[in-house]
mmCIF file of C-alpha atoms in Angstrom:
data_model
loop_
_atom_site.group_PDB
_atom_site.id
_atom_site.type_symbol
_atom_site.label_atom_id
_atom_site.label_comp_id
_atom_site.label_asym_id
_atom_site.label_seq_id
_atom_site.Cartn_x
_atom_site.Cartn_y
_atom_site.Cartn_z
ATOM 1 C CA MET A 1 0.000 0.000 0.000
ATOM 2 C CA ALA A 2 2.888 2.367 0.676
ATOM 3 C CA ASP A 3 3.856 2.424 -2.993
ATOM 4 C CA ASN A 4 0.389 3.423 -4.163
ATOM 5 C CA ARG A 5 -1.093 6.885 -4.095
ATOM 6 C CA VAL A 6 -4.211 7.273 -1.939
ATOM 7 C CA ALA A 7 -7.362 8.940 -3.237
ATOM 8 C CA LEU A 8 -10.282 10.135 -1.127
ATOM 9 C CA ILE A 9 -13.368 10.240 -3.349
ATOM 10 C CA THR A 10 -16.700 11.560 -2.067
ATOM 11 C CA GLY A 11 -19.938 10.154 -3.437
ATOM 12 C CA ALA A 12 -17.932 7.155 -4.615
ATOM 13 C CA GLY A 13 -20.497 4.479 -3.845
ATOM 14 C CA ARG A 14 -22.108 4.566 -7.280
ATOM 15 C CA GLY A 15 -22.430 6.470 -10.541
ATOM 16 C CA ILE A 16 -19.715 8.892 -11.589
ATOM 17 C CA GLY A 17 -17.917 8.603 -8.254
ATOM 18 C CA ALA A 18 -17.677 4.831 -8.511
ATOM 19 C CA GLN A 19 -16.354 5.085 -12.063
ATOM 20 C CA ILE A 20 -13.705 7.576 -10.929
ATOM 21 C CA ALA A 21 -12.690 5.159 -8.179
ATOM 22 C CA LEU A 22 -12.378 2.236 -10.587
ATOM 23 C CA THR A 23 -10.466 4.319 -13.134
ATOM 24 C CA LEU A 24 -7.944 5.516 -10.558
ATOM 25 C CA ALA A 25 -7.653 1.988 -9.154
ATOM 26 C CA ALA A 26 -6.478 0.871 -12.586
ATOM 27 C CA GLU A 27 -3.625 3.349 -12.090
ATOM 28 C CA HIS A 28 -2.588 1.577 -8.854
ATOM 29 C CA THR A 29 -4.300 4.072 -6.560
ATOM 30 C CA ASP A 30 -5.742 2.967 -3.219
ATOM 31 C CA ILE A 31 -9.231 4.307 -2.621
ATOM 32 C CA ALA A 32 -11.060 5.745 0.385
ATOM 33 C CA VAL A 33 -14.705 5.452 -0.649
ATOM 34 C CA VAL A 34 -16.647 8.196 1.145
ATOM 35 C CA ASP A 35 -20.417 8.151 0.806
ATOM 36 C CA TYR A 36 -23.536 8.999 2.792
ATOM 37 C CA SER A 37 -25.278 5.723 1.951
ATOM 38 C CA GLU A 38 -24.765 2.545 3.913
ATOM 39 C CA GLN A 39 -21.828 0.380 2.884
ATOM 40 C CA ALA A 40 -24.148 -2.274 1.415
ATOM 41 C CA ALA A 41 -25.137 0.198 -1.312
ATOM 42 C CA ALA A 42 -21.492 0.503 -2.351
ATOM 43 C CA GLN A 43 -20.468 -3.133 -1.913
ATOM 44 C CA GLU A 44 -20.368 -3.803 -5.657
ATOM 45 C CA THR A 45 -17.920 -0.936 -6.083
ATOM 46 C CA LEU A 46 -15.808 -2.115 -3.149
ATOM 47 C CA ASP A 47 -15.710 -5.646 -4.562
ATOM 48 C CA ALA A 48 -14.611 -4.309 -7.957
ATOM 49 C CA LEU A 49 -11.860 -2.250 -6.325
ATOM 50 C CA ALA A 50 -10.638 -5.306 -4.427
ATOM 51 C CA ALA A 51 -10.623 -7.279 -7.678
ATOM 52 C CA ALA A 52 -8.472 -4.529 -9.197
ATOM 53 C CA GLY A 53 -5.839 -5.336 -6.596
ATOM 54 C CA VAL A 54 -5.908 -2.096 -4.604
ATOM 55 C CA THR A 55 -6.760 -1.375 -1.004
ATOM 56 C CA ALA A 56 -10.219 0.145 -0.654
ATOM 57 C CA ARG A 57 -12.129 1.087 2.490
ATOM 58 C CA TYR A 58 -15.562 2.527 3.024
ATOM 59 C CA TYR A 59 -16.372 5.566 5.177
ATOM 60 C CA LYS A 60 -19.939 6.738 5.808
ATOM 61 C CA CYS A 61 -19.945 10.524 6.024
ATOM 62 C CA ASP A 62 -22.246 13.484 5.433
ATOM 63 C CA VAL A 63 -19.866 15.885 3.693
ATOM 64 C CA SER A 64 -21.965 18.869 4.764
ATOM 65 C CA ASP A 65 -21.078 18.134 8.405
ATOM 66 C CA PHE A 66 -17.847 19.980 9.262
ATOM 67 C CA SER A 67 -16.963 17.853 12.296
ATOM 68 C CA ALA A 68 -17.852 14.574 10.577
ATOM 69 C CA THR A 69 -15.645 15.357 7.597
ATOM 70 C CA LYS A 70 -12.709 16.123 9.877
ATOM 71 C CA ALA A 71 -13.175 12.860 11.764
ATOM 72 C CA THR A 72 -13.433 10.955 8.473
ATOM 73 C CA VAL A 73 -10.318 12.559 6.982
ATOM 74 C CA ASP A 74 -8.336 11.908 10.159
ATOM 75 C CA GLN A 75 -9.433 8.255 10.146
ATOM 76 C CA ILE A 76 -8.484 7.829 6.489
ATOM 77 C CA VAL A 77 -4.994 9.197 7.170
ATOM 78 C CA LYS A 78 -4.726 6.861 10.145
ATOM 79 C CA ASP A 79 -5.776 3.885 7.996
ATOM 80 C CA PHE A 80 -3.828 4.687 4.814
ATOM 81 C CA GLY A 81 -1.000 6.862 6.130
ATOM 82 C CA LYS A 82 -1.673 9.737 3.729
ATOM 83 C CA ILE A 83 -4.058 11.344 1.237
ATOM 84 C CA ASP A 84 -2.528 12.257 -2.127
ATOM 85 C CA ILE A 85 -5.705 12.913 -4.100
ATOM 86 C CA LEU A 86 -9.032 14.475 -3.157
ATOM 87 C CA VAL A 87 -11.964 14.174 -5.552
ATOM 88 C CA ASN A 88 -15.022 16.177 -4.484
ATOM 89 C CA ASN A 89 -17.802 14.379 -6.302
ATOM 90 C CA ALA A 90 -20.673 14.183 -3.791
ATOM 91 C CA GLY A 91 -23.695 16.171 -4.870
ATOM 92 C CA ILE A 92 -27.484 16.281 -4.946
ATOM 93 C CA THR A 93 -30.245 18.080 -6.809
ATOM 94 C CA ALA A 94 -33.574 19.503 -5.646
ATOM 95 C CA ASP A 95 -34.872 21.092 -8.829
ATOM 96 C CA LYS A 96 -37.628 23.708 -8.727
ATOM 97 C CA LEU A 97 -38.243 27.101 -10.234
ATOM 98 C CA ILE A 98 -37.197 29.897 -7.879
ATOM 99 C CA MET A 99 -40.854 30.881 -7.355
ATOM 100 C CA ARG A 100 -41.519 27.389 -5.957
ATOM 101 C CA MET A 101 -38.179 26.659 -4.313
ATOM 102 C CA GLU A 102 -38.256 26.309 -0.543
ATOM 103 C CA GLU A 103 -35.468 27.607 1.664
ATOM 104 C CA ALA A 104 -34.686 24.023 2.665
ATOM 105 C CA ASP A 105 -34.177 23.078 -1.011
ATOM 106 C CA TRP A 106 -31.633 25.850 -1.386
ATOM 107 C CA ASP A 107 -29.832 25.200 1.890
ATOM 108 C CA ARG A 108 -29.446 21.431 1.483
ATOM 109 C CA VAL A 109 -28.071 21.585 -2.069
ATOM 110 C CA LEU A 110 -25.600 24.352 -1.243
ATOM 111 C CA SER A 111 -24.609 22.607 1.979
ATOM 112 C CA ILE A 112 -23.740 19.282 0.339
ATOM 113 C CA ASN A 113 -22.511 20.428 -3.062
ATOM 114 C CA LEU A 114 -20.489 23.502 -2.069
ATOM 115 C CA LYS A 115 -19.914 23.453 1.674
ATOM 116 C CA GLY A 116 -19.048 19.761 1.334
ATOM 117 C CA CYS A 117 -16.180 20.700 -0.984
ATOM 118 C CA PHE A 118 -14.956 23.360 1.435
ATOM 119 C CA ASN A 119 -15.116 20.936 4.363
ATOM 120 C CA MET A 120 -13.024 18.328 2.567
ATOM 121 C CA VAL A 121 -10.471 20.843 1.271
ATOM 122 C CA LYS A 122 -10.204 22.388 4.734
ATOM 123 C CA HIS A 123 -9.425 19.077 6.416
ATOM 124 C CA VAL A 124 -7.369 17.354 3.699
ATOM 125 C CA THR A 125 -4.979 20.166 2.777
ATOM 126 C CA PRO A 126 -3.052 20.223 6.097
ATOM 127 C CA TYR A 127 -1.928 16.658 5.375
ATOM 128 C CA MET A 128 -1.089 17.503 1.767
ATOM 129 C CA MET A 129 0.897 20.551 2.846
ATOM 130 C CA ARG A 130 3.086 18.451 5.121
ATOM 131 C CA LYS A 131 3.866 16.124 2.211
ATOM 132 C CA ARG A 132 4.216 19.084 -0.169
ATOM 133 C CA TYR A 133 2.083 17.200 -2.649
ATOM 134 C CA GLY A 134 -1.598 17.069 -3.471
ATOM 135 C CA ARG A 135 -4.085 16.797 -6.310
ATOM 136 C CA ILE A 136 -7.597 18.169 -5.800
ATOM 137 C CA VAL A 137 -10.335 17.775 -8.393
ATOM 138 C CA SER A 138 -13.901 18.949 -7.773
ATOM 139 C CA ILE A 139 -16.839 18.006 -9.962
ATOM 140 C CA SER A 140 -18.677 21.136 -11.086
ATOM 141 C CA SER A 141 -21.130 21.283 -14.010
ATOM 142 C CA VAL A 142 -21.660 23.255 -17.185
ATOM 143 C CA VAL A 143 -24.857 24.611 -15.593
ATOM 144 C CA GLY A 144 -22.579 26.377 -13.117
ATOM 145 C CA MET A 145 -21.252 28.312 -16.111
ATOM 146 C CA MET A 146 -24.393 28.770 -18.203
ATOM 147 C CA GLY A 147 -27.242 28.585 -15.666
ATOM 148 C CA ASN A 148 -30.329 26.438 -16.054
ATOM 149 C CA ALA A 149 -33.983 27.202 -15.370
ATOM 150 C CA GLY A 150 -35.263 25.193 -12.437
ATOM 151 C CA GLN A 151 -31.795 24.638 -11.000
ATOM 152 C CA ALA A 152 -30.929 27.898 -9.230
ATOM 153 C CA ASN A 153 -29.579 26.058 -6.187
ATOM 154 C CA TYR A 154 -27.651 23.443 -8.162
ATOM 155 C CA ALA A 155 -26.225 25.974 -10.649
ATOM 156 C CA ALA A 156 -25.180 28.308 -7.829
ATOM 157 C CA SER A 157 -23.444 25.467 -5.979
ATOM 158 C CA LYS A 158 -21.571 24.365 -9.080
ATOM 159 C CA ALA A 159 -20.566 27.950 -9.919
ATOM 160 C CA GLY A 160 -19.333 28.261 -6.337
ATOM 161 C CA ILE A 161 -17.152 25.194 -6.821
ATOM 162 C CA ILE A 162 -15.415 26.955 -9.700
ATOM 163 C CA GLY A 163 -14.639 30.008 -7.558
ATOM 164 C CA LEU A 164 -13.477 27.788 -4.704
ATOM 165 C CA THR A 165 -11.241 25.789 -7.029
ATOM 166 C CA LYS A 166 -9.497 28.869 -8.393
ATOM 167 C CA THR A 167 -8.914 30.181 -4.871
ATOM 168 C CA VAL A 168 -7.542 26.848 -3.629
ATOM 169 C CA ALA A 169 -5.190 26.777 -6.622
ATOM 170 C CA LYS A 170 -3.803 30.178 -5.638
ATOM 171 C CA GLU A 171 -3.552 29.489 -1.920
ATOM 172 C CA PHE A 172 -1.858 26.084 -2.111
ATOM 173 C CA GLY A 173 0.135 26.154 -5.340
ATOM 174 C CA SER A 174 3.366 26.980 -3.510
ATOM 175 C CA ARG A 175 3.061 23.644 -1.685
ATOM 176 C CA ASN A 176 2.842 21.632 -4.926
ATOM 177 C CA ILE A 177 -0.898 21.180 -4.532
ATOM 178 C CA THR A 178 -2.984 21.611 -7.682
ATOM 179 C CA ALA A 179 -6.729 22.272 -7.726
ATOM 180 C CA ASN A 180 -8.884 21.855 -10.802
ATOM 181 C CA ALA A 181 -12.537 21.333 -11.655
ATOM 182 C CA VAL A 182 -14.300 19.088 -14.144
ATOM 183 C CA ALA A 183 -17.591 20.379 -15.547
ATOM 184 C CA PRO A 184 -19.727 17.582 -16.994
ATOM 185 C CA GLY A 185 -22.531 18.182 -19.450
ATOM 186 C CA PHE A 186 -25.297 15.638 -20.028
ATOM 187 C CA ILE A 187 -23.967 12.263 -18.888
ATOM 188 C CA LYS A 188 -25.658 8.907 -19.477
ATOM 189 C CA THR A 189 -26.999 7.756 -16.104
ATOM 190 C CA ALA A 190 -30.053 5.962 -14.739
ATOM 191 C CA MET A 191 -31.789 9.344 -14.709
ATOM 192 C CA THR A 192 -31.210 10.039 -18.406
ATOM 193 C CA ASP A 193 -32.122 6.436 -19.277
ATOM 194 C CA ALA A 194 -35.605 7.165 -17.927
ATOM 195 C CA LEU A 195 -36.170 10.031 -20.379
ATOM 196 C CA THR A 196 -38.475 9.596 -23.364
ATOM 197 C CA GLU A 197 -36.992 9.366 -26.833
ATOM 198 C CA GLU A 198 -38.433 12.805 -27.601
ATOM 199 C CA GLN A 199 -36.697 14.271 -24.555
ATOM 200 C CA LYS A 200 -33.414 12.619 -25.523
ATOM 201 C CA GLN A 201 -33.594 13.979 -29.052
ATOM 202 C CA ALA A 202 -34.151 17.488 -27.669
ATOM 203 C CA MET A 203 -31.011 17.050 -25.547
ATOM 204 C CA TYR A 204 -28.966 15.793 -28.486
ATOM 205 C CA LYS A 205 -29.774 18.976 -30.427
ATOM 206 C CA LEU A 206 -27.972 20.993 -27.744
ATOM 207 C CA ILE A 207 -24.784 18.933 -28.081
ATOM 208 C CA PRO A 208 -22.554 19.371 -31.150
ATOM 209 C CA LEU A 209 -21.234 15.816 -30.804
ATOM 210 C CA GLY A 210 -24.838 14.609 -30.858
ATOM 211 C CA CYS A 211 -24.691 12.141 -27.977
ATOM 212 C CA LEU A 212 -24.591 11.919 -24.213
ATOM 213 C CA GLY A 213 -21.325 11.528 -22.367
ATOM 214 C CA GLU A 214 -20.523 8.481 -20.270
ATOM 215 C CA THR A 215 -19.256 8.225 -16.709
ATOM 216 C CA LYS A 216 -15.904 7.037 -18.055
ATOM 217 C CA ASP A 217 -15.497 10.367 -19.867
ATOM 218 C CA ILE A 218 -15.615 12.201 -16.540
ATOM 219 C CA ALA A 219 -13.388 9.630 -14.856
ATOM 220 C CA ASN A 220 -10.762 9.913 -17.597
ATOM 221 C CA ALA A 221 -10.691 13.690 -17.186
ATOM 222 C CA VAL A 222 -10.096 13.260 -13.461
ATOM 223 C CA LYS A 223 -7.413 10.656 -14.153
ATOM 224 C CA PHE A 224 -5.568 13.144 -16.337
ATOM 225 C CA LEU A 225 -5.804 16.028 -13.869
ATOM 226 C CA VAL A 226 -4.359 13.969 -11.005
ATOM 227 C CA SER A 227 -1.587 12.491 -13.163
ATOM 228 C CA ASP A 228 1.991 13.675 -13.542
ATOM 229 C CA ASP A 229 1.082 14.738 -17.088
ATOM 230 C CA ALA A 230 -0.992 17.546 -15.525
ATOM 231 C CA ARG A 231 1.647 18.678 -13.029
ATOM 232 C CA TYR A 232 1.666 22.230 -14.451
ATOM 233 C CA ILE A 233 -2.104 22.603 -14.672
ATOM 234 C CA THR A 234 -4.000 24.253 -11.830
ATOM 235 C CA GLY A 235 -7.040 26.462 -11.444
ATOM 236 C CA VAL A 236 -8.681 25.262 -14.651
ATOM 237 C CA VAL A 237 -12.231 24.146 -15.409
ATOM 238 C CA LEU A 238 -12.202 21.233 -17.847
ATOM 239 C CA LYS A 239 -15.544 20.994 -19.601
ATOM 240 C CA VAL A 240 -16.581 17.467 -20.604
ATOM 241 C CA ASP A 241 -19.824 18.224 -22.373
ATOM 242 C CA GLY A 242 -19.586 17.309 -26.052
ATOM 243 C CA GLY A 243 -19.502 21.005 -26.888
ATOM 244 C CA MET A 244 -22.843 21.798 -25.229
ATOM 245 C CA TYR A 245 -21.541 25.054 -23.770
ATOM 246 C CA ILE A 246 -19.011 26.864 -25.943
#
């Protein structure tokens, strides 16, 4: 385990987070799977990580809870000895038009999506600073750049991630810690699978490449940004959207 890098990935139990975990595992990276669900929900991912030959452990944590994130980060360092990579992927939606959006809808989305990133950065960076090495990638969204009706809370949280990322890049660059964001467009998930063919065709018209992205497209972008090939890249927002927002 000492020879491998260690990645803490939030929201890694399923979906994009799980794919990021599996993609980094293929690069001989040990994985701390952080998720709010029970471990049983992420067991398939944990089994796949074990089959990939890396060390993987599960940590149940609400990333919006400042104290809980600190306790989780401290435990991960105790278990793995270090954290080289932080991927802020955990996020939720609570879509409504502003006229219908409740305060609780706003607060919960901002708390998990944006404050959750701050909490993790706050608690992980002291360990990275001591090692004078770190790679931080946060998952934003193209709607954080272009806005989207019915997603004021989600768009604001994802725009906030971009501002946070640029600030982290400036504050920690001198310690060989890079911070970048990945902004997905429409990605093929269980949610998009449930759309009607008419709805899908309307989406395709917005995308120059004419198709939805896949979770592996996001994972490969993260893999690049945490690699040595990206050592001189920090503070950027890498759009992975098929050209949807140009």
